Short mmCIF file of C-alpha atoms and ligand atoms in Angstrom, two decimals:
data_model
loop_
_atom_site.label_atom_id
_atom_site.label_comp_id
_atom_site.label_asym_id
_atom_site.label_seq_id
_atom_site.Cartn_x
_atom_site.Cartn_y
_atom_site.Cartn_z
CA MET P 1 26.56 257.42 80.67
CA SER P 2 23.98 257.13 77.88
CA ASN P 3 20.32 257.02 78.76
CA LEU P 4 18.51 254.05 77.23
CA ASP P 5 15.46 254.15 79.50
CA GLY P 6 12.43 252.84 77.62
CA LYS P 7 14.49 251.36 74.77
CA ILE P 8 13.92 247.79 73.60
CA VAL P 9 17.11 246.70 71.88
CA ILE P 10 17.88 243.59 69.83
CA VAL P 11 21.59 242.69 69.81
CA THR P 12 22.55 240.05 67.26
CA GLY P 13 25.54 237.95 68.21
CA GLY P 14 24.84 239.00 71.79
CA ALA P 15 25.81 235.68 73.37
CA ARG P 16 29.56 236.30 73.56
CA GLY P 17 32.44 238.61 72.64
CA MET P 18 31.60 242.23 71.92
CA GLY P 19 27.88 241.44 71.64
CA ALA P 20 27.69 240.21 75.26
CA SER P 21 29.48 243.37 76.38
CA HIS P 22 26.95 245.52 74.48
CA VAL P 23 24.06 243.63 76.08
CA ARG P 24 25.41 244.26 79.61
CA LYS P 25 26.10 247.92 78.87
CA PHE P 26 22.64 248.61 77.40
CA ALA P 27 20.91 246.86 80.32
CA ASN P 28 23.00 248.95 82.70
CA ASP P 29 21.96 252.09 80.82
CA GLY P 30 18.26 251.30 81.29
CA ALA P 31 17.30 249.31 78.18
CA ARG P 32 15.49 246.01 77.95
CA VAL P 33 17.59 243.77 75.76
CA VAL P 34 16.94 240.86 73.43
CA ILE P 35 20.04 238.69 73.03
CA ALA P 36 19.75 237.11 69.59
CA ASP P 37 22.25 234.45 68.59
CA VAL P 38 22.76 230.89 67.36
CA LEU P 39 24.68 230.04 70.57
CA ASP P 40 21.84 228.97 72.88
CA ASP P 41 23.79 228.05 76.04
CA GLU P 42 25.94 231.18 76.05
CA GLY P 43 22.93 233.37 75.21
CA HIS P 44 20.78 231.96 78.01
CA SER P 45 23.67 232.37 80.43
CA VAL P 46 24.09 236.11 79.65
CA ALA P 47 20.30 236.59 79.87
CA SER P 48 20.05 234.88 83.26
CA GLU P 49 22.75 237.21 84.63
CA LEU P 50 20.56 240.20 83.81
CA GLY P 51 17.23 239.00 85.25
CA ASP P 52 14.06 240.68 83.94
CA THR P 53 15.90 243.16 81.75
CA ALA P 54 17.03 240.61 79.13
CA ILE P 55 15.78 237.57 77.23
CA PHE P 56 17.52 235.22 74.84
CA VAL P 57 16.04 234.31 71.46
CA HIS P 58 17.54 231.84 69.03
CA LEU P 59 18.18 233.82 65.83
CA ASP P 60 20.04 232.84 62.70
CA VAL P 61 20.53 236.22 61.03
CA THR P 62 20.65 234.61 57.57
CA SER P 63 17.03 233.41 57.79
CA GLU P 64 14.15 235.83 57.17
CA GLN P 65 11.72 233.54 59.05
CA SER P 66 14.08 233.44 62.02
CA TRP P 67 14.06 237.27 62.07
CA THR P 68 10.24 237.38 61.92
CA ASP P 69 10.05 234.99 64.88
CA ALA P 70 12.67 236.88 66.92
CA VAL P 71 11.02 240.27 66.44
CA GLU P 72 7.64 238.76 67.35
CA THR P 73 9.13 237.27 70.56
CA ALA P 74 10.69 240.64 71.43
CA ARG P 75 7.38 242.43 70.84
CA THR P 76 5.40 239.94 72.91
CA HIS P 77 7.84 240.03 75.79
CA PHE P 78 8.84 243.71 75.98
CA GLY P 79 6.85 245.64 73.32
CA PRO P 80 7.70 247.10 69.90
CA VAL P 81 11.42 247.09 69.09
CA THR P 82 12.99 250.57 69.30
CA SER P 83 16.64 249.73 68.56
CA LEU P 84 18.80 247.19 66.77
CA VAL P 85 22.51 246.42 66.84
CA ASN P 86 23.52 244.25 63.89
CA ASN P 87 26.63 242.85 65.56
CA ALA P 88 26.66 239.15 64.53
CA GLY P 89 29.58 238.37 62.28
CA ILE P 90 31.98 235.67 61.12
CA GLU P 91 35.35 235.79 59.39
CA PHE P 92 37.22 233.50 57.04
CA ALA P 93 40.95 233.97 56.55
CA ALA P 94 42.78 232.80 53.42
CA PRO P 95 44.38 234.30 50.33
CA LEU P 96 41.68 235.40 47.88
CA HIS P 97 42.52 232.68 45.32
CA GLU P 98 42.27 230.01 48.03
CA THR P 99 38.90 231.19 49.38
CA PRO P 100 36.25 228.56 48.52
CA VAL P 101 33.09 230.06 47.07
CA GLU P 102 31.10 228.34 49.85
CA GLN P 103 33.07 230.30 52.47
CA TRP P 104 32.66 233.52 50.48
CA ASN P 105 28.88 232.96 50.37
CA LYS P 106 28.72 232.10 54.07
CA VAL P 107 30.52 235.27 55.13
CA ILE P 108 28.38 237.44 52.81
CA ASP P 109 25.22 235.76 54.14
CA VAL P 110 25.94 236.37 57.82
CA ASN P 111 27.74 239.72 57.67
CA LEU P 112 25.79 241.51 54.94
CA LYS P 113 22.53 239.71 54.15
CA GLY P 114 22.01 239.32 57.91
CA VAL P 115 22.23 243.09 58.36
CA PHE P 116 19.81 243.73 55.47
CA LEU P 117 17.31 241.21 56.91
CA GLY P 118 17.65 242.75 60.37
CA ILE P 119 16.83 246.26 59.20
CA LYS P 120 13.94 244.86 57.15
CA ALA P 121 12.56 242.95 60.14
CA VAL P 122 12.55 245.82 62.65
CA ALA P 123 11.45 248.54 60.20
CA PRO P 124 7.67 248.00 60.68
CA ASP P 125 7.85 248.58 64.49
CA MET P 126 10.07 251.64 64.03
CA LEU P 127 7.97 253.08 61.19
CA GLY P 128 4.87 252.60 63.35
CA ALA P 129 6.49 254.51 66.21
CA ARG P 130 8.10 257.09 63.86
CA SER P 131 11.27 256.54 65.90
CA GLY P 132 14.18 254.13 66.08
CA ALA P 133 17.94 253.69 66.04
CA ILE P 134 20.03 251.05 64.29
CA VAL P 135 23.79 250.49 64.55
CA ASN P 136 25.47 248.18 62.03
CA ILE P 137 28.85 246.77 63.03
CA GLY P 138 31.48 246.91 60.33
CA SER P 139 35.23 246.75 60.87
CA GLY P 140 38.24 248.97 60.49
CA ALA P 141 39.52 246.24 58.14
CA GLY P 142 36.61 247.02 55.80
CA LEU P 143 37.68 250.65 55.56
CA ILE P 144 41.29 249.97 54.53
CA GLY P 145 41.39 246.44 53.06
CA TYR P 146 43.20 243.63 54.87
CA GLU P 147 45.40 240.84 53.56
CA ASN P 148 43.73 237.37 53.62
CA LEU P 149 40.28 238.72 54.51
CA SER P 150 38.68 239.26 51.08
CA ALA P 151 35.17 238.07 51.94
CA TYR P 152 35.18 239.68 55.38
CA THR P 153 36.41 243.10 54.24
CA SER P 154 33.94 243.07 51.32
CA THR P 155 31.02 242.63 53.72
CA LYS P 156 32.30 245.23 56.14
CA ALA P 157 32.79 247.79 53.36
CA GLY P 158 29.33 246.88 52.05
CA ILE P 159 27.83 247.78 55.41
CA ASN P 160 28.63 251.43 54.71
CA GLY P 161 26.53 251.48 51.53
CA LEU P 162 23.64 249.75 53.24
CA THR P 163 23.85 252.07 56.25
CA MET P 164 23.90 255.28 54.20
CA THR P 165 21.01 254.13 52.03
CA ALA P 166 18.91 253.06 55.02
CA ALA P 167 19.72 256.38 56.75
CA ILE P 168 18.44 258.30 53.70
CA GLU P 169 15.30 256.16 53.39
CA TYR P 170 14.32 256.23 57.07
CA GLY P 171 15.53 259.60 58.42
CA LYS P 172 12.25 261.30 57.50
CA HIS P 173 10.46 258.62 59.55
CA GLY P 174 12.46 259.37 62.71
CA ILE P 175 14.78 256.37 62.34
CA ARG P 176 18.57 256.83 62.54
CA VAL P 177 20.98 254.30 61.01
CA ASN P 178 24.72 254.40 61.69
CA ALA P 179 27.75 252.15 61.13
CA LEU P 180 30.46 251.61 63.74
CA HIS P 181 33.80 250.08 62.78
CA PRO P 182 35.76 248.48 65.65
CA GLY P 183 39.50 248.06 65.48
CA VAL P 184 41.32 245.03 66.88
CA VAL P 185 39.44 243.89 69.99
CA GLN P 186 40.19 240.82 72.11
CA THR P 187 37.23 238.44 71.60
CA PRO P 188 36.69 234.75 70.72
CA MET P 189 36.57 235.73 67.01
CA LEU P 190 39.96 237.42 67.22
CA ARG P 191 41.52 234.55 69.17
CA ASN P 192 40.20 231.98 66.65
CA ALA P 193 41.41 234.08 63.70
CA MET P 194 44.90 234.45 65.19
CA ASP P 195 45.12 230.75 66.08
CA SER P 196 44.02 229.59 62.64
CA ASN P 197 46.19 231.77 60.41
CA SER P 198 49.74 232.78 61.33
CA ASP P 199 49.97 235.42 58.55
CA LEU P 200 46.82 237.09 59.86
CA LYS P 201 48.17 236.92 63.43
CA GLN P 202 51.34 238.69 62.33
CA ALA P 203 49.35 241.33 60.39
CA LEU P 204 47.05 242.03 63.34
CA ASN P 205 49.94 242.30 65.80
CA ASP P 206 51.72 244.70 63.41
CA SER P 207 48.54 246.78 62.97
CA VAL P 208 48.25 247.25 66.71
CA ARG P 209 51.94 247.99 67.20
CA PHE P 210 51.91 250.87 64.71
CA GLN P 211 48.50 252.29 65.70
CA ALA P 212 48.16 255.84 67.08
CA ILE P 213 46.95 254.16 70.30
CA PRO P 214 49.19 251.08 70.23
CA ARG P 215 47.07 248.46 71.98
CA MET P 216 44.04 246.26 71.37
CA GLY P 217 40.64 247.66 72.25
CA GLU P 218 38.53 246.47 75.17
CA THR P 219 34.97 245.38 74.45
CA HIS P 220 33.52 248.04 76.76
CA GLU P 221 35.20 250.77 74.70
CA ILE P 222 33.04 249.75 71.74
CA SER P 223 29.86 249.27 73.82
CA GLU P 224 30.08 252.83 75.22
CA VAL P 225 29.97 254.41 71.77
CA ILE P 226 27.14 252.19 70.51
CA SER P 227 25.09 253.03 73.58
CA PHE P 228 25.52 256.73 72.76
CA LEU P 229 24.49 256.16 69.12
CA LEU P 230 21.33 254.34 70.27
CA SER P 231 20.42 257.03 72.78
CA ASP P 232 18.41 260.18 72.13
CA GLN P 233 21.61 262.11 72.89
CA ALA P 234 22.63 261.20 69.31
CA SER P 235 19.34 262.52 67.87
CA PHE P 236 21.00 264.37 64.93
CA VAL P 237 23.51 261.64 64.03
CA THR P 238 22.65 259.43 61.08
CA GLY P 239 24.42 257.75 58.16
CA VAL P 240 27.87 258.03 59.73
CA SER P 241 30.66 255.51 59.38
CA LEU P 242 32.44 255.78 62.73
CA PRO P 243 35.77 254.04 63.37
CA VAL P 244 36.32 253.13 67.04
CA ASP P 245 39.72 251.65 66.49
CA GLY P 246 42.56 253.39 68.32
CA GLY P 247 43.66 254.85 64.98
CA LEU P 248 43.95 251.53 63.08
CA ILE P 249 42.92 253.13 59.79
CA LEU P 250 45.28 256.11 60.07
CA GLY P 251 48.87 256.20 58.85
CA LYS P 252 51.47 254.36 60.90
CA ALA P 253 52.80 255.95 64.09
CA THR P 254 56.38 255.31 65.22
CA PRO P 255 56.25 253.01 68.28
CA LEU P 256 57.86 254.23 71.52
CA ALA P 257 61.34 252.79 71.95
N1 LIG V 301 37.12 241.21 67.39
C1 LIG V 301 37.57 242.12 66.55
O1 LIG V 301 38.75 242.47 66.59
C2 LIG V 301 36.63 242.78 65.57
C3 LIG V 301 37.14 243.88 64.84
C4 LIG V 301 36.29 244.54 63.99
C5 LIG V 301 34.97 244.14 63.84
N2 LIG V 301 34.50 243.06 64.54
C6 LIG V 301 33.09 242.72 64.36
O2 LIG V 301 32.41 242.83 65.60
C7 LIG V 301 31.32 241.90 65.64
C8 LIG V 301 31.43 241.03 66.89
O3 LIG V 301 32.63 240.29 66.78
P1 LIG V 301 33.33 239.51 67.98
O4 LIG V 301 34.77 239.75 67.83
O5 LIG V 301 32.65 239.79 69.26
O6 LIG V 301 33.06 238.00 67.50
P2 LIG V 301 32.55 236.68 68.25
O7 LIG V 301 32.83 235.56 67.33
O8 LIG V 301 33.13 236.62 69.61
O9 LIG V 301 30.99 236.94 68.35
C9 LIG V 301 30.18 236.92 67.20
C10 LIG V 301 28.81 236.44 67.59
O10 LIG V 301 28.01 236.35 66.39
C11 LIG V 301 27.26 235.15 66.47
N3 LIG V 301 26.82 234.68 65.16
C12 LIG V 301 27.59 234.16 64.17
N4 LIG V 301 26.81 233.75 63.14
C13 LIG V 301 25.53 234.04 63.48
C14 LIG V 301 24.28 233.87 62.84
N5 LIG V 301 24.19 233.30 61.63
N6 LIG V 301 23.16 234.30 63.47
C15 LIG V 301 23.24 234.87 64.71
N7 LIG V 301 24.39 235.04 65.37
C16 LIG V 301 25.53 234.63 64.77
C17 LIG V 301 28.21 234.16 67.13
O11 LIG V 301 27.52 233.03 67.62
C18 LIG V 301 28.85 235.02 68.21
O12 LIG V 301 28.11 234.99 69.40
C19 LIG V 301 31.39 241.11 64.33
O13 LIG V 301 30.51 241.67 63.39
C20 LIG V 301 32.83 241.30 63.90
O14 LIG V 301 32.98 241.16 62.52
C21 LIG V 301 35.30 242.36 65.38
#
């Protein structure tokens, strides 16, 4: 178990899916957690489960003002922010030539600009404390490319550049920045993606079938690794791009008969 005693963690997209799992795990590991999401009802519901250890704030990661307000609420309620998980994300599935520019822009805004704004918003607290840890959530799909996910994979690949640069800029100030790339994990996003695009559903099922570990991931399997990266146990780990994906990005394994 990771030790997050004394940590004040913002989790974007913490109202459901993997984000809600991360929130529960960090609270269980001793952190106080700020659930930051556009889904108010779901966010309040997760917060109320956790009592005094969690609050919900409405945050649209694409808005700089929204970030300023959320960090201020976190500071007022718990104290200066020590940790951030940039988990909020959206996908849009279509062949590249059928992807409307509005959808491209929307995915870039949430998945990449949102991560940039998040790091920017928490940096003053972390620089003041000369300590902090940030985990940016990419995707195994961003490491290998994925049919029908041009905007999504572009943002998730972009997260690596942003993570490495932030790690270089902030390491000397005691702040660690890492990227974690989940594989195929059963969440509302995955269910919606599979329901809305049969080609993508087939591709995802094939990916899992030929993986080294041939199954979908569970949300807690991602939360465990993020909790470690946020903890002081990972004090010499920065700038890494860590797949947590059952081997999705490796070569194909032959399935058992
Ligand atoms: N599920 C998978 O198989 C998978 C695989 C690899 C990577 N990921 C990544 O993991 C992260 C979590 O995905 P998930 O599967 O739990 O998805 P999800 O759709 O279940 O949850 C995403 C959360 O982000 C929130 N969100 C969306 N736009 C937002 C905005 N503008 N501001 C604030 N919050 C916003 C949503 O409201 C939602 O609560 C995403 O970054 C996703 O790209 C998912």
